[in-house]
Structure formats: structure tokens, C-alpha cells
Amino acid sequence: MTAPESGRGIGNGESGAEETTTFGFPRDTFRILHVSTGNVCRSPITERLTRHFVSQRLGVLGGGLIVESAGTWGHEGAPMESHAETVLADFGADPSGFTGRELLDEHVIRADLVLTATRDHRAQVISMGHSAGLRTFTLKEFTRLVNAIDPATLPPLDEGLVMRARALVRAAAALRGWLLAPTAEADEVYDPYGAPLPFFRSIGDEIHQALDPVVTALTGVPTRA
């Protein structure tokens, strides 16, 4: 399964004469994979907010960036939870056309960056192998590391979003052992499944706050007032 074919990701979607990785996938794309448990609450919110915020910064979601999601116990083919759709609508993001997926090896293999809701999800992704350790973080962990990276050390956007994104992941991985979470819970985004709408909205706010510096670092464009 590929994101362009399924409509889950947005990028240039072209093939042919592209340079490829050792897995045979294009090098001129950068895939962000968001992972939670059921792929109906947290990871759909994070996936669609990432797309929305990048589009806000750049005017379009492209430049080789593909954003998708899956669940470690994913409800394959299930719709997004209605409260999650409401949260996305609150931010002006598009919840339409979403269907849940179970996390598969191929999703991890193809991902350049895996952002998980919790440490348990991170451990499950890493346990799948595929050299995932250096590119798999909890969302809040990645935010903490990104906040410590000097943007001036990253390639400028005019050298390409893919090059900048790859440099950002390498820099974050290099910092991981130096910037530890202040508490065990600091890197967790808790599951709102079955909770009332106000709790979903509080989780949406947490995800928004964590994503904002990540998207700024990816694009080089700060939040618009």
C-alpha cells in the first residue's frame, strides 16, 4: 500500500527516473508516519493537522512531503471517530476521506520519520525492526528535541523540503540521549477514545502545541499571526 495510491498522503506522487533508496522507494519524498493504537483518534488528528499546518505555512502540501498514519491495533477500514472529526474542524483541517489502517512492516520501512502517541507505541514500532530506532520518536519527544535545534544549522527551504526534513531527523536523533523527558508522562499523548468531546479537544490542543514547532522547523516558516 502506498499513500499516493490510497489518497492518504500528498506529495509529488511521481515515479520513473527517480533516485531510489535501498528499499527501492523514491529518495525525493519524505514520509511522516503518525502511529497510535486504533488509528481512529490520535493519529488521524495528528496526520490531518500536520497536513493542515504545513499547507498554512507553504500555501500547499507538497515538495515531496507525504503524511499518513496507522495503528498498532488499527481498525482497518474504520472511519475516524466523530469527536476527532470535530476537533479537526475546530482547527479548520479536513477530516474527509479517512479510513483506519493497521500498522504493517511496509509502513515502517517506507517512513522517514515515525511519530507515535506514546512510548509504548514507539517501542512497538522499533521492535518491528527495519532500522526504525533512529527515525522513531514520540511526538512530544520529537518536539522537545526540535526545540533544541538551531534552525540556522538546517538546509534552507530553497534546497528542498525533503533535504531539510532529513537533516532535521538526523539532528534530533543525535540529541536524543542528551535531552531526557522531565517525567515519564511528559512524552505521552493519552487516548481519548470513548471520552467526551471536551477531552478530545484538550488532546487536540496538546497535539497542536506539539506539532507547531515541528512544522515550523520542517518548513522554516513560523506560525502566522
mmCIF file with all atom_site columns, C-alpha atoms in Angstrom:
data_model
loop_
_atom_site.group_PDB
_atom_site.id
_atom_site.type_symbol
_atom_site.label_atom_id
_atom_site.label_alt_id
_atom_site.label_comp_id
_atom_site.label_asym_id
_atom_site.label_entity_id
_atom_site.label_seq_id
_atom_site.pdbx_PDB_ins_code
_atom_site.Cartn_x
_atom_site.Cartn_y
_atom_site.Cartn_z
_atom_site.occupancy
_atom_site.B_iso_or_equiv
_atom_site.pdbx_formal_charge
_atom_site.auth_seq_id
_atom_site.auth_comp_id
_atom_site.auth_asym_id
_atom_site.auth_atom_id
_atom_site.pdbx_PDB_model_num
ATOM 1   C CA . MET A 1 1   ? 0.000   0.000  0.000   1.00 0.00 ? 1   MET A CA 1
ATOM 2   C CA . THR A 1 2   ? 1.331   3.414  -0.912  1.00 0.00 ? 2   THR A CA 1
ATOM 3   C CA . ALA A 1 3   ? -0.017  6.705  0.271   1.00 0.00 ? 3   ALA A CA 1
ATOM 4   C CA . PRO A 1 4   ? -0.386  8.328  -3.160  1.00 0.00 ? 4   PRO A CA 1
ATOM 5   C CA . GLU A 1 5   ? -2.353  5.313  -4.440  1.00 0.00 ? 5   GLU A CA 1
ATOM 6   C CA . SER A 1 6   ? -4.655  5.250  -1.413  1.00 0.00 ? 6   SER A CA 1
ATOM 7   C CA . GLY A 1 7   ? -5.025  9.013  -1.180  1.00 0.00 ? 7   GLY A CA 1
ATOM 8   C CA . ARG A 1 8   ? -3.638  9.000  2.374   1.00 0.00 ? 8   ARG A CA 1
ATOM 9   C CA . GLY A 1 9   ? -0.573  11.108 1.627   1.00 0.00 ? 9   GLY A CA 1
ATOM 10  C CA . ILE A 1 10  ? 0.145   14.121 -0.504  1.00 0.00 ? 10  ILE A CA 1
ATOM 11  C CA . GLY A 1 11  ? 3.384   14.603 -2.349  1.00 0.00 ? 11  GLY A CA 1
ATOM 12  C CA . ASN A 1 12  ? 4.625   14.713 -5.901  1.00 0.00 ? 12  ASN A CA 1
ATOM 13  C CA . GLY A 1 13  ? 3.454   11.113 -6.399  1.00 0.00 ? 13  GLY A CA 1
ATOM 14  C CA . GLU A 1 14  ? 5.659   10.630 -9.469  1.00 0.00 ? 14  GLU A CA 1
ATOM 15  C CA . SER A 1 15  ? 7.949   7.745  -10.315 1.00 0.00 ? 15  SER A CA 1
ATOM 16  C CA . GLY A 1 16  ? 10.114  6.618  -13.168 1.00 0.00 ? 16  GLY A CA 1
ATOM 17  C CA . ALA A 1 17  ? 13.629  8.018  -13.247 1.00 0.00 ? 17  ALA A CA 1
ATOM 18  C CA . GLU A 1 18  ? 13.736  8.941  -9.563  1.00 0.00 ? 18  GLU A CA 1
ATOM 19  C CA . GLU A 1 19  ? 16.766  8.028  -7.494  1.00 0.00 ? 19  GLU A CA 1
ATOM 20  C CA . THR A 1 20  ? 15.744  5.249  -5.077  1.00 0.00 ? 20  THR A CA 1
ATOM 21  C CA . THR A 1 21  ? 16.691  4.045  -1.634  1.00 0.00 ? 21  THR A CA 1
ATOM 22  C CA . THR A 1 22  ? 17.996  0.579  -0.852  1.00 0.00 ? 22  THR A CA 1
ATOM 23  C CA . PHE A 1 23  ? 14.355  -0.495 -0.407  1.00 0.00 ? 23  PHE A CA 1
ATOM 24  C CA . GLY A 1 24  ? 13.584  0.690  -3.950  1.00 0.00 ? 24  GLY A CA 1
ATOM 25  C CA . PHE A 1 25  ? 11.490  3.678  -2.848  1.00 0.00 ? 25  PHE A CA 1
ATOM 26  C CA . PRO A 1 26  ? 11.929  7.261  -4.133  1.00 0.00 ? 26  PRO A CA 1
ATOM 27  C CA . ARG A 1 27  ? 14.509  9.430  -2.372  1.00 0.00 ? 27  ARG A CA 1
ATOM 28  C CA . ASP A 1 28  ? 12.802  12.662 -3.395  1.00 0.00 ? 28  ASP A CA 1
ATOM 29  C CA . THR A 1 29  ? 9.930   12.108 -0.969  1.00 0.00 ? 29  THR A CA 1
ATOM 30  C CA . PHE A 1 30  ? 9.781   12.347 2.807   1.00 0.00 ? 30  PHE A CA 1
ATOM 31  C CA . ARG A 1 31  ? 7.146   10.284 4.610   1.00 0.00 ? 31  ARG A CA 1
ATOM 32  C CA . ILE A 1 32  ? 5.894   11.116 8.082   1.00 0.00 ? 32  ILE A CA 1
ATOM 33  C CA . LEU A 1 33  ? 4.011   8.251  9.722   1.00 0.00 ? 33  LEU A CA 1
ATOM 34  C CA . HIS A 1 34  ? 1.866   9.012  12.773  1.00 0.00 ? 34  HIS A CA 1
ATOM 35  C CA . VAL A 1 35  ? 1.112   5.996  14.982  1.00 0.00 ? 35  VAL A CA 1
ATOM 36  C CA . SER A 1 36  ? -1.400  5.437  17.770  1.00 0.00 ? 36  SER A CA 1
ATOM 37  C CA . THR A 1 37  ? -3.450  2.408  18.855  1.00 0.00 ? 37  THR A CA 1
ATOM 38  C CA . GLY A 1 38  ? -6.675  2.225  16.852  1.00 0.00 ? 38  GLY A CA 1
ATOM 39  C CA . ASN A 1 39  ? -5.881  4.818  14.157  1.00 0.00 ? 39  ASN A CA 1
ATOM 40  C CA . VAL A 1 40  ? -9.268  6.428  14.717  1.00 0.00 ? 40  VAL A CA 1
ATOM 41  C CA . CYS A 1 41  ? -8.484  9.205  17.254  1.00 0.00 ? 41  CYS A CA 1
ATOM 42  C CA . ARG A 1 42  ? -4.968  10.474 17.983  1.00 0.00 ? 42  ARG A CA 1
ATOM 43  C CA . SER A 1 43  ? -3.058  9.547  14.848  1.00 0.00 ? 43  SER A CA 1
ATOM 44  C CA . PRO A 1 44  ? -5.794  10.744 12.451  1.00 0.00 ? 44  PRO A CA 1
ATOM 45  C CA . ILE A 1 45  ? -5.889  14.076 14.288  1.00 0.00 ? 45  ILE A CA 1
ATOM 46  C CA . THR A 1 46  ? -2.103  14.335 14.120  1.00 0.00 ? 46  THR A CA 1
ATOM 47  C CA . GLU A 1 47  ? -1.953  13.302 10.470  1.00 0.00 ? 47  GLU A CA 1
ATOM 48  C CA . ARG A 1 48  ? -4.552  15.791 9.296   1.00 0.00 ? 48  ARG A CA 1
ATOM 49  C CA . LEU A 1 49  ? -3.275  18.626 11.495  1.00 0.00 ? 49  LEU A CA 1
ATOM 50  C CA . THR A 1 50  ? 0.241   18.112 10.131  1.00 0.00 ? 50  THR A CA 1
ATOM 51  C CA . ARG A 1 51  ? -1.065  18.405 6.588   1.00 0.00 ? 51  ARG A CA 1
ATOM 52  C CA . HIS A 1 52  ? -3.129  21.449 7.506   1.00 0.00 ? 52  HIS A CA 1
ATOM 53  C CA . PHE A 1 53  ? -0.347  23.316 9.291   1.00 0.00 ? 53  PHE A CA 1
ATOM 54  C CA . VAL A 1 54  ? 2.215   22.645 6.556   1.00 0.00 ? 54  VAL A CA 1
ATOM 55  C CA . SER A 1 55  ? -0.277  23.878 3.957   1.00 0.00 ? 55  SER A CA 1
ATOM 56  C CA . GLN A 1 56  ? -0.872  27.012 6.030   1.00 0.00 ? 56  GLN A CA 1
ATOM 57  C CA . ARG A 1 57  ? 2.865   27.733 6.107   1.00 0.00 ? 57  ARG A CA 1
ATOM 58  C CA . LEU A 1 58  ? 3.670   26.966 2.487   1.00 0.00 ? 58  LEU A CA 1
ATOM 59  C CA . GLY A 1 59  ? 0.353   27.542 0.752   1.00 0.00 ? 59  GLY A CA 1
ATOM 60  C CA . VAL A 1 60  ? 0.343   23.909 -0.405  1.00 0.00 ? 60  VAL A CA 1
ATOM 61  C CA . LEU A 1 61  ? 1.286   20.495 0.937   1.00 0.00 ? 61  LEU A CA 1
ATOM 62  C CA . GLY A 1 62  ? 3.893   19.246 -1.476  1.00 0.00 ? 62  GLY A CA 1
ATOM 63  C CA . GLY A 1 63  ? 7.605   19.382 -2.060  1.00 0.00 ? 63  GLY A CA 1
ATOM 64  C CA . GLY A 1 64  ? 7.761   15.611 -1.701  1.00 0.00 ? 64  GLY A CA 1
ATOM 65  C CA . LEU A 1 65  ? 6.169   15.552 1.759   1.00 0.00 ? 65  LEU A CA 1
ATOM 66  C CA . ILE A 1 66  ? 3.745   12.667 2.437   1.00 0.00 ? 66  ILE A CA 1
ATOM 67  C CA . VAL A 1 67  ? 1.840   12.451 5.730   1.00 0.00 ? 67  VAL A CA 1
ATOM 68  C CA . GLU A 1 68  ? -0.021  9.309  6.773   1.00 0.00 ? 68  GLU A CA 1
ATOM 69  C CA . SER A 1 69  ? -0.974  7.265  9.849   1.00 0.00 ? 69  SER A CA 1
ATOM 70  C CA . ALA A 1 70  ? -1.641  3.771  11.152  1.00 0.00 ? 70  ALA A CA 1
ATOM 71  C CA . GLY A 1 71  ? -2.465  1.996  14.415  1.00 0.00 ? 71  GLY A CA 1
ATOM 72  C CA . THR A 1 72  ? -0.690  -0.766 16.313  1.00 0.00 ? 72  THR A CA 1
ATOM 73  C CA . TRP A 1 73  ? -4.158  -2.297 16.778  1.00 0.00 ? 73  TRP A CA 1
ATOM 74  C CA . GLY A 1 74  ? -5.570  -0.368 13.871  1.00 0.00 ? 74  GLY A CA 1
ATOM 75  C CA . HIS A 1 75  ? -9.238  -0.648 12.950  1.00 0.00 ? 75  HIS A CA 1
ATOM 76  C CA . GLU A 1 76  ? -8.646  -1.431 9.273   1.00 0.00 ? 76  GLU A CA 1
ATOM 77  C CA . GLY A 1 77  ? -11.100 0.473  7.114   1.00 0.00 ? 77  GLY A CA 1
ATOM 78  C CA . ALA A 1 78  ? -12.828 2.166  10.063  1.00 0.00 ? 78  ALA A CA 1
ATOM 79  C CA . PRO A 1 79  ? -13.852 5.831  9.924   1.00 0.00 ? 79  PRO A CA 1
ATOM 80  C CA . MET A 1 80  ? -12.343 8.436  12.170  1.00 0.00 ? 80  MET A CA 1
ATOM 81  C CA . GLU A 1 81  ? -14.117 8.955  15.495  1.00 0.00 ? 81  GLU A CA 1
ATOM 82  C CA . SER A 1 82  ? -16.727 11.700 15.205  1.00 0.00 ? 82  SER A CA 1
ATOM 83  C CA . HIS A 1 83  ? -15.202 13.714 18.069  1.00 0.00 ? 83  HIS A CA 1
ATOM 84  C CA . ALA A 1 84  ? -11.848 13.583 16.267  1.00 0.00 ? 84  ALA A CA 1
ATOM 85  C CA . GLU A 1 85  ? -13.525 14.989 13.174  1.00 0.00 ? 85  GLU A CA 1
ATOM 86  C CA . THR A 1 86  ? -14.956 17.803 15.289  1.00 0.00 ? 86  THR A CA 1
ATOM 87  C CA . VAL A 1 87  ? -11.514 18.606 16.699  1.00 0.00 ? 87  VAL A CA 1
ATOM 88  C CA . LEU A 1 88  ? -10.082 18.829 13.181  1.00 0.00 ? 88  LEU A CA 1
ATOM 89  C CA . ALA A 1 89  ? -12.931 21.077 12.103  1.00 0.00 ? 89  ALA A CA 1
ATOM 90  C CA . ASP A 1 90  ? -12.163 23.344 15.073  1.00 0.00 ? 90  ASP A CA 1
ATOM 91  C CA . PHE A 1 91  ? -8.701  23.913 13.568  1.00 0.00 ? 91  PHE A CA 1
ATOM 92  C CA . GLY A 1 92  ? -10.007 24.283 10.029  1.00 0.00 ? 92  GLY A CA 1
ATOM 93  C CA . ALA A 1 93  ? -8.451  20.965 8.967   1.00 0.00 ? 93  ALA A CA 1
ATOM 94  C CA . ASP A 1 94  ? -10.086 18.492 6.603   1.00 0.00 ? 94  ASP A CA 1
ATOM 95  C CA . PRO A 1 95  ? -11.247 15.191 8.164   1.00 0.00 ? 95  PRO A CA 1
ATOM 96  C CA . SER A 1 96  ? -12.864 13.825 4.992   1.00 0.00 ? 96  SER A CA 1
ATOM 97  C CA . GLY A 1 97  ? -11.952 10.573 3.282   1.00 0.00 ? 97  GLY A CA 1
ATOM 98  C CA . PHE A 1 98  ? -10.150 8.999  6.219   1.00 0.00 ? 98  PHE A CA 1
ATOM 99  C CA . THR A 1 99  ? -10.065 5.227  6.793   1.00 0.00 ? 99  THR A CA 1
ATOM 100 C CA . GLY A 1 100 ? -8.131  3.474  9.559   1.00 0.00 ? 100 GLY A CA 1
ATOM 101 C CA . ARG A 1 101 ? -5.159  1.194  8.921   1.00 0.00 ? 101 ARG A CA 1
ATOM 102 C CA . GLU A 1 102 ? -3.365  -1.470 10.894  1.00 0.00 ? 102 GLU A CA 1
ATOM 103 C CA . LEU A 1 103 ? 0.365   -0.789 11.172  1.00 0.00 ? 103 LEU A CA 1
ATOM 104 C CA . LEU A 1 104 ? 2.313   -3.026 8.804   1.00 0.00 ? 104 LEU A CA 1
ATOM 105 C CA . ASP A 1 105 ? 6.004   -3.601 8.180   1.00 0.00 ? 105 ASP A CA 1
ATOM 106 C CA . GLU A 1 106 ? 5.767   -1.807 4.863   1.00 0.00 ? 106 GLU A CA 1
ATOM 107 C CA . HIS A 1 107 ? 4.562   1.383  6.565   1.00 0.00 ? 107 HIS A CA 1
ATOM 108 C CA . VAL A 1 108 ? 7.612   1.420  8.844   1.00 0.00 ? 108 VAL A CA 1
ATOM 109 C CA . ILE A 1 109 ? 10.001  0.551  6.032   1.00 0.00 ? 109 ILE A CA 1
ATOM 110 C CA . ARG A 1 110 ? 8.756   3.426  3.890   1.00 0.00 ? 110 ARG A CA 1
ATOM 111 C CA . ALA A 1 111 ? 8.653   6.041  6.660   1.00 0.00 ? 111 ALA A CA 1
ATOM 112 C CA . ASP A 1 112 ? 11.418  8.605  7.019   1.00 0.00 ? 112 ASP A CA 1
ATOM 113 C CA . LEU A 1 113 ? 10.013  9.802  10.349  1.00 0.00 ? 113 LEU A CA 1
ATOM 114 C CA . VAL A 1 114 ? 7.678   7.915  12.690  1.00 0.00 ? 114 VAL A CA 1
ATOM 115 C CA . LEU A 1 115 ? 5.924   9.956  15.377  1.00 0.00 ? 115 LEU A CA 1
ATOM 116 C CA . THR A 1 116 ? 3.987   7.975  17.965  1.00 0.00 ? 116 THR A CA 1
ATOM 117 C CA . ALA A 1 117 ? 1.416   8.973  20.556  1.00 0.00 ? 117 ALA A CA 1
ATOM 118 C CA . THR A 1 118 ? 3.129   7.127  23.434  1.00 0.00 ? 118 THR A CA 1
ATOM 119 C CA . ARG A 1 119 ? 6.351   5.432  24.464  1.00 0.00 ? 119 ARG A CA 1
ATOM 120 C CA . ASP A 1 120 ? 4.664   2.031  24.148  1.00 0.00 ? 120 ASP A CA 1
ATOM 121 C CA . HIS A 1 121 ? 3.812   2.784  20.525  1.00 0.00 ? 121 HIS A CA 1
ATOM 122 C CA . ARG A 1 122 ? 7.409   3.868  19.928  1.00 0.00 ? 122 ARG A CA 1
ATOM 123 C CA . ALA A 1 123 ? 8.680   0.604  21.427  1.00 0.00 ? 123 ALA A CA 1
ATOM 124 C CA . GLN A 1 124 ? 6.315   -1.412 19.233  1.00 0.00 ? 124 GLN A CA 1
ATOM 125 C CA . VAL A 1 125 ? 7.467   0.344  16.079  1.00 0.00 ? 125 VAL A CA 1
ATOM 126 C CA . ILE A 1 126 ? 11.133  -0.117 16.971  1.00 0.00 ? 126 ILE A CA 1
ATOM 127 C CA . SER A 1 127 ? 10.536  -3.797 17.786  1.00 0.00 ? 127 SER A CA 1
ATOM 128 C CA . MET A 1 128 ? 9.412   -4.321 14.189  1.00 0.00 ? 128 MET A CA 1
ATOM 129 C CA . GLY A 1 129 ? 12.994  -3.733 13.088  1.00 0.00 ? 129 GLY A CA 1
ATOM 130 C CA . HIS A 1 130 ? 13.781  -2.143 9.722   1.00 0.00 ? 130 HIS A CA 1
ATOM 131 C CA . SER A 1 131 ? 16.353  0.161  11.392  1.00 0.00 ? 131 SER A CA 1
ATOM 132 C CA . ALA A 1 132 ? 13.455  2.180  12.772  1.00 0.00 ? 132 ALA A CA 1
ATOM 133 C CA . GLY A 1 133 ? 15.146  3.260  16.020  1.00 0.00 ? 133 GLY A CA 1
ATOM 134 C CA . LEU A 1 134 ? 16.861  6.375  14.720  1.00 0.00 ? 134 LEU A CA 1
ATOM 135 C CA . ARG A 1 135 ? 13.738  7.713  12.993  1.00 0.00 ? 135 ARG A CA 1
ATOM 136 C CA . THR A 1 136 ? 11.058  6.834  15.545  1.00 0.00 ? 136 THR A CA 1
ATOM 137 C CA . PHE A 1 137 ? 10.093  9.227  18.357  1.00 0.00 ? 137 PHE A CA 1
ATOM 138 C CA . THR A 1 138 ? 7.050   10.032 20.385  1.00 0.00 ? 138 THR A CA 1
ATOM 139 C CA . LEU A 1 139 ? 5.507   13.240 19.104  1.00 0.00 ? 139 LEU A CA 1
ATOM 140 C CA . LYS A 1 140 ? 6.299   15.167 22.272  1.00 0.00 ? 140 LYS A CA 1
ATOM 141 C CA . GLU A 1 141 ? 9.827   13.760 22.424  1.00 0.00 ? 141 GLU A CA 1
ATOM 142 C CA . PHE A 1 142 ? 10.478  14.934 18.871  1.00 0.00 ? 142 PHE A CA 1
ATOM 143 C CA . THR A 1 143 ? 9.109   18.374 19.742  1.00 0.00 ? 143 THR A CA 1
ATOM 144 C CA . ARG A 1 144 ? 11.476  18.657 22.716  1.00 0.00 ? 144 ARG A CA 1
ATOM 145 C CA . LEU A 1 145 ? 14.449  17.722 20.542  1.00 0.00 ? 145 LEU A CA 1
ATOM 146 C CA . VAL A 1 146 ? 13.415  20.008 17.688  1.00 0.00 ? 146 VAL A CA 1
ATOM 147 C CA . ASN A 1 147 ? 13.159  22.949 20.095  1.00 0.00 ? 147 ASN A CA 1
ATOM 148 C CA . ALA A 1 148 ? 16.852  22.463 20.908  1.00 0.00 ? 148 ALA A CA 1
ATOM 149 C CA . ILE A 1 149 ? 17.999  22.534 17.266  1.00 0.00 ? 149 ILE A CA 1
ATOM 150 C CA . ASP A 1 150 ? 19.299  25.809 15.827  1.00 0.00 ? 150 ASP A CA 1
ATOM 151 C CA . PRO A 1 151 ? 17.261  26.377 12.628  1.00 0.00 ? 151 PRO A CA 1
ATOM 152 C CA . ALA A 1 152 ? 20.304  28.015 11.062  1.00 0.00 ? 152 ALA A CA 1
ATOM 153 C CA . THR A 1 153 ? 22.023  24.604 11.016  1.00 0.00 ? 153 THR A CA 1
ATOM 154 C CA . LEU A 1 154 ? 19.324  23.139 8.744   1.00 0.00 ? 154 LEU A CA 1
ATOM 155 C CA . PRO A 1 155 ? 19.358  23.412 4.947   1.00 0.00 ? 155 PRO A CA 1
ATOM 156 C CA . PRO A 1 156 ? 17.266  26.350 3.704   1.00 0.00 ? 156 PRO A CA 1
ATOM 157 C CA . LEU A 1 157 ? 13.894  25.524 2.210   1.00 0.00 ? 157 LEU A CA 1
ATOM 158 C CA . ASP A 1 158 ? 15.049  26.566 -1.242  1.00 0.00 ? 158 ASP A CA 1
ATOM 159 C CA . GLU A 1 159 ? 17.297  23.485 -1.201  1.00 0.00 ? 159 GLU A CA 1
ATOM 160 C CA . GLY A 1 160 ? 14.187  21.374 -0.875  1.00 0.00 ? 160 GLY A CA 1
ATOM 161 C CA . LEU A 1 161 ? 11.782  20.336 1.849   1.00 0.00 ? 161 LEU A CA 1
ATOM 162 C CA . VAL A 1 162 ? 12.987  16.728 1.695   1.00 0.00 ? 162 VAL A CA 1
ATOM 163 C CA . MET A 1 163 ? 16.622  17.658 2.339   1.00 0.00 ? 163 MET A CA 1
ATOM 164 C CA . ARG A 1 164 ? 15.626  19.917 5.226   1.00 0.00 ? 164 ARG A CA 1
ATOM 165 C CA . ALA A 1 165 ? 13.373  17.236 6.762   1.00 0.00 ? 165 ALA A CA 1
ATOM 166 C CA . ARG A 1 166 ? 16.062  14.557 6.583   1.00 0.00 ? 166 ARG A CA 1
ATOM 167 C CA . ALA A 1 167 ? 18.567  16.881 8.248   1.00 0.00 ? 167 ALA A CA 1
ATOM 168 C CA . LEU A 1 168 ? 16.046  17.650 10.993  1.00 0.00 ? 168 LEU A CA 1
ATOM 169 C CA . VAL A 1 169 ? 15.569  13.955 11.812  1.00 0.00 ? 169 VAL A CA 1
ATOM 170 C CA . ARG A 1 170 ? 19.332  13.351 11.919  1.00 0.00 ? 170 ARG A CA 1
ATOM 171 C CA . ALA A 1 171 ? 19.824  16.310 14.252  1.00 0.00 ? 171 ALA A CA 1
ATOM 172 C CA . ALA A 1 172 ? 17.016  15.177 16.562  1.00 0.00 ? 172 ALA A CA 1
ATOM 173 C CA . ALA A 1 173 ? 18.372  11.637 16.715  1.00 0.00 ? 173 ALA A CA 1
ATOM 174 C CA . ALA A 1 174 ? 21.801  12.973 17.666  1.00 0.00 ? 174 ALA A CA 1
ATOM 175 C CA . LEU A 1 175 ? 20.294  14.893 20.598  1.00 0.00 ? 175 LEU A CA 1
ATOM 176 C CA . ARG A 1 176 ? 18.101  12.127 21.959  1.00 0.00 ? 176 ARG A CA 1
ATOM 177 C CA . GLY A 1 177 ? 20.480  10.885 24.653  1.00 0.00 ? 177 GLY A CA 1
ATOM 178 C CA . TRP A 1 178 ? 21.168  14.416 25.902  1.00 0.00 ? 178 TRP A CA 1
ATOM 179 C CA . LEU A 1 179 ? 17.670  15.828 26.340  1.00 0.00 ? 179 LEU A CA 1
ATOM 180 C CA . LEU A 1 180 ? 15.626  13.487 28.500  1.00 0.00 ? 180 LEU A CA 1
ATOM 181 C CA . ALA A 1 181 ? 11.973  13.937 29.393  1.00 0.00 ? 181 ALA A CA 1
ATOM 182 C CA . PRO A 1 182 ? 11.426  15.678 32.745  1.00 0.00 ? 182 PRO A CA 1
ATOM 183 C CA . THR A 1 183 ? 8.898   12.970 33.708  1.00 0.00 ? 183 THR A CA 1
ATOM 184 C CA . ALA A 1 184 ? 7.841   9.610  32.328  1.00 0.00 ? 184 ALA A CA 1
ATOM 185 C CA . GLU A 1 185 ? 4.484   11.083 31.316  1.00 0.00 ? 185 GLU A CA 1
ATOM 186 C CA . ALA A 1 186 ? 5.904   14.113 29.506  1.00 0.00 ? 186 ALA A CA 1
ATOM 187 C CA . ASP A 1 187 ? 6.189   12.267 26.203  1.00 0.00 ? 187 ASP A CA 1
ATOM 188 C CA . GLU A 1 188 ? 2.674   10.784 26.252  1.00 0.00 ? 188 GLU A CA 1
ATOM 189 C CA . VAL A 1 189 ? -0.463  11.817 24.375  1.00 0.00 ? 189 VAL A CA 1
ATOM 190 C CA . TYR A 1 190 ? -3.253  9.986  26.180  1.00 0.00 ? 190 TYR A CA 1
ATOM 191 C CA . ASP A 1 191 ? -6.008  8.106  24.394  1.00 0.00 ? 191 ASP A CA 1
ATOM 192 C CA . PRO A 1 192 ? -9.337  9.989  24.229  1.00 0.00 ? 192 PRO A CA 1
ATOM 193 C CA . TYR A 1 193 ? -11.222 7.010  22.788  1.00 0.00 ? 193 TYR A CA 1
ATOM 194 C CA . GLY A 1 194 ? -14.688 6.867  24.365  1.00 0.00 ? 194 GLY A CA 1
ATOM 195 C CA . ALA A 1 195 ? -14.196 10.194 26.176  1.00 0.00 ? 195 ALA A CA 1
ATOM 196 C CA . PRO A 1 196 ? -16.491 13.225 25.832  1.00 0.00 ? 196 PRO A CA 1
ATOM 197 C CA . LEU A 1 197 ? -15.783 15.982 23.344  1.00 0.00 ? 197 LEU A CA 1
ATOM 198 C CA . PRO A 1 198 ? -14.070 18.360 25.843  1.00 0.00 ? 198 PRO A CA 1
ATOM 199 C CA . PHE A 1 199 ? -11.369 15.747 26.481  1.00 0.00 ? 199 PHE A CA 1
ATOM 200 C CA . PHE A 1 200 ? -10.907 15.225 22.741  1.00 0.00 ? 200 PHE A CA 1
ATOM 201 C CA . ARG A 1 201 ? -10.475 18.972 22.396  1.00 0.00 ? 201 ARG A CA 1
ATOM 202 C CA . SER A 1 202 ? -7.849  19.018 25.155  1.00 0.00 ? 202 SER A CA 1
ATOM 203 C CA . ILE A 1 203 ? -5.951  16.259 23.317  1.00 0.00 ? 203 ILE A CA 1
ATOM 204 C CA . GLY A 1 204 ? -6.281  18.244 20.090  1.00 0.00 ? 204 GLY A CA 1
ATOM 205 C CA . ASP A 1 205 ? -4.746  21.252 21.840  1.00 0.00 ? 205 ASP A CA 1
ATOM 206 C CA . GLU A 1 206 ? -1.853  19.088 23.106  1.00 0.00 ? 206 GLU A CA 1
ATOM 207 C CA . ILE A 1 207 ? -1.212  17.778 19.609  1.00 0.00 ? 207 ILE A CA 1
ATOM 208 C CA . HIS A 1 208 ? -1.408  21.294 18.168  1.00 0.00 ? 208 HIS A CA 1
ATOM 209 C CA . GLN A 1 209 ? 1.127   22.617 20.669  1.00 0.00 ? 209 GLN A CA 1
ATOM 210 C CA . ALA A 1 210 ? 3.477   19.725 19.952  1.00 0.00 ? 210 ALA A CA 1
ATOM 211 C CA . LEU A 1 211 ? 3.149   19.978 16.173  1.00 0.00 ? 211 LEU A CA 1
ATOM 212 C CA . ASP A 1 212 ? 3.620   23.738 15.865  1.00 0.00 ? 212 ASP A CA 1
ATOM 213 C CA . PRO A 1 213 ? 7.421   23.830 16.431  1.00 0.00 ? 213 PRO A CA 1
ATOM 214 C CA . VAL A 1 214 ? 7.863   20.676 14.361  1.00 0.00 ? 214 VAL A CA 1
ATOM 215 C CA . VAL A 1 215 ? 6.084   22.167 11.357  1.00 0.00 ? 215 VAL A CA 1
ATOM 216 C CA . THR A 1 216 ? 7.995   25.431 11.816  1.00 0.00 ? 216 THR A CA 1
ATOM 217 C CA . ALA A 1 217 ? 11.290  23.524 11.782  1.00 0.00 ? 217 ALA A CA 1
ATOM 218 C CA . LEU A 1 218 ? 10.248  21.485 8.740   1.00 0.00 ? 218 LEU A CA 1
ATOM 219 C CA . THR A 1 219 ? 9.156   24.462 6.682   1.00 0.00 ? 219 THR A CA 1
ATOM 220 C CA . GLY A 1 220 ? 11.299  27.250 8.096   1.00 0.00 ? 220 GLY A CA 1
ATOM 221 C CA . VAL A 1 221 ? 8.112   29.329 8.344   1.00 0.00 ? 221 VAL A CA 1
ATOM 222 C CA . PRO A 1 222 ? 6.771   30.331 11.791  1.00 0.00 ? 222 PRO A CA 1
ATOM 223 C CA . THR A 1 223 ? 3.121   30.326 12.759  1.00 0.00 ? 223 THR A CA 1
ATOM 224 C CA . ARG A 1 224 ? 1.179   33.050 11.048  1.00 0.00 ? 224 ARG A CA 1
ATOM 225 C CA . ALA A 1 225 ? -0.465  35.503 13.398  1.00 0.00 ? 225 ALA A CA 1
#
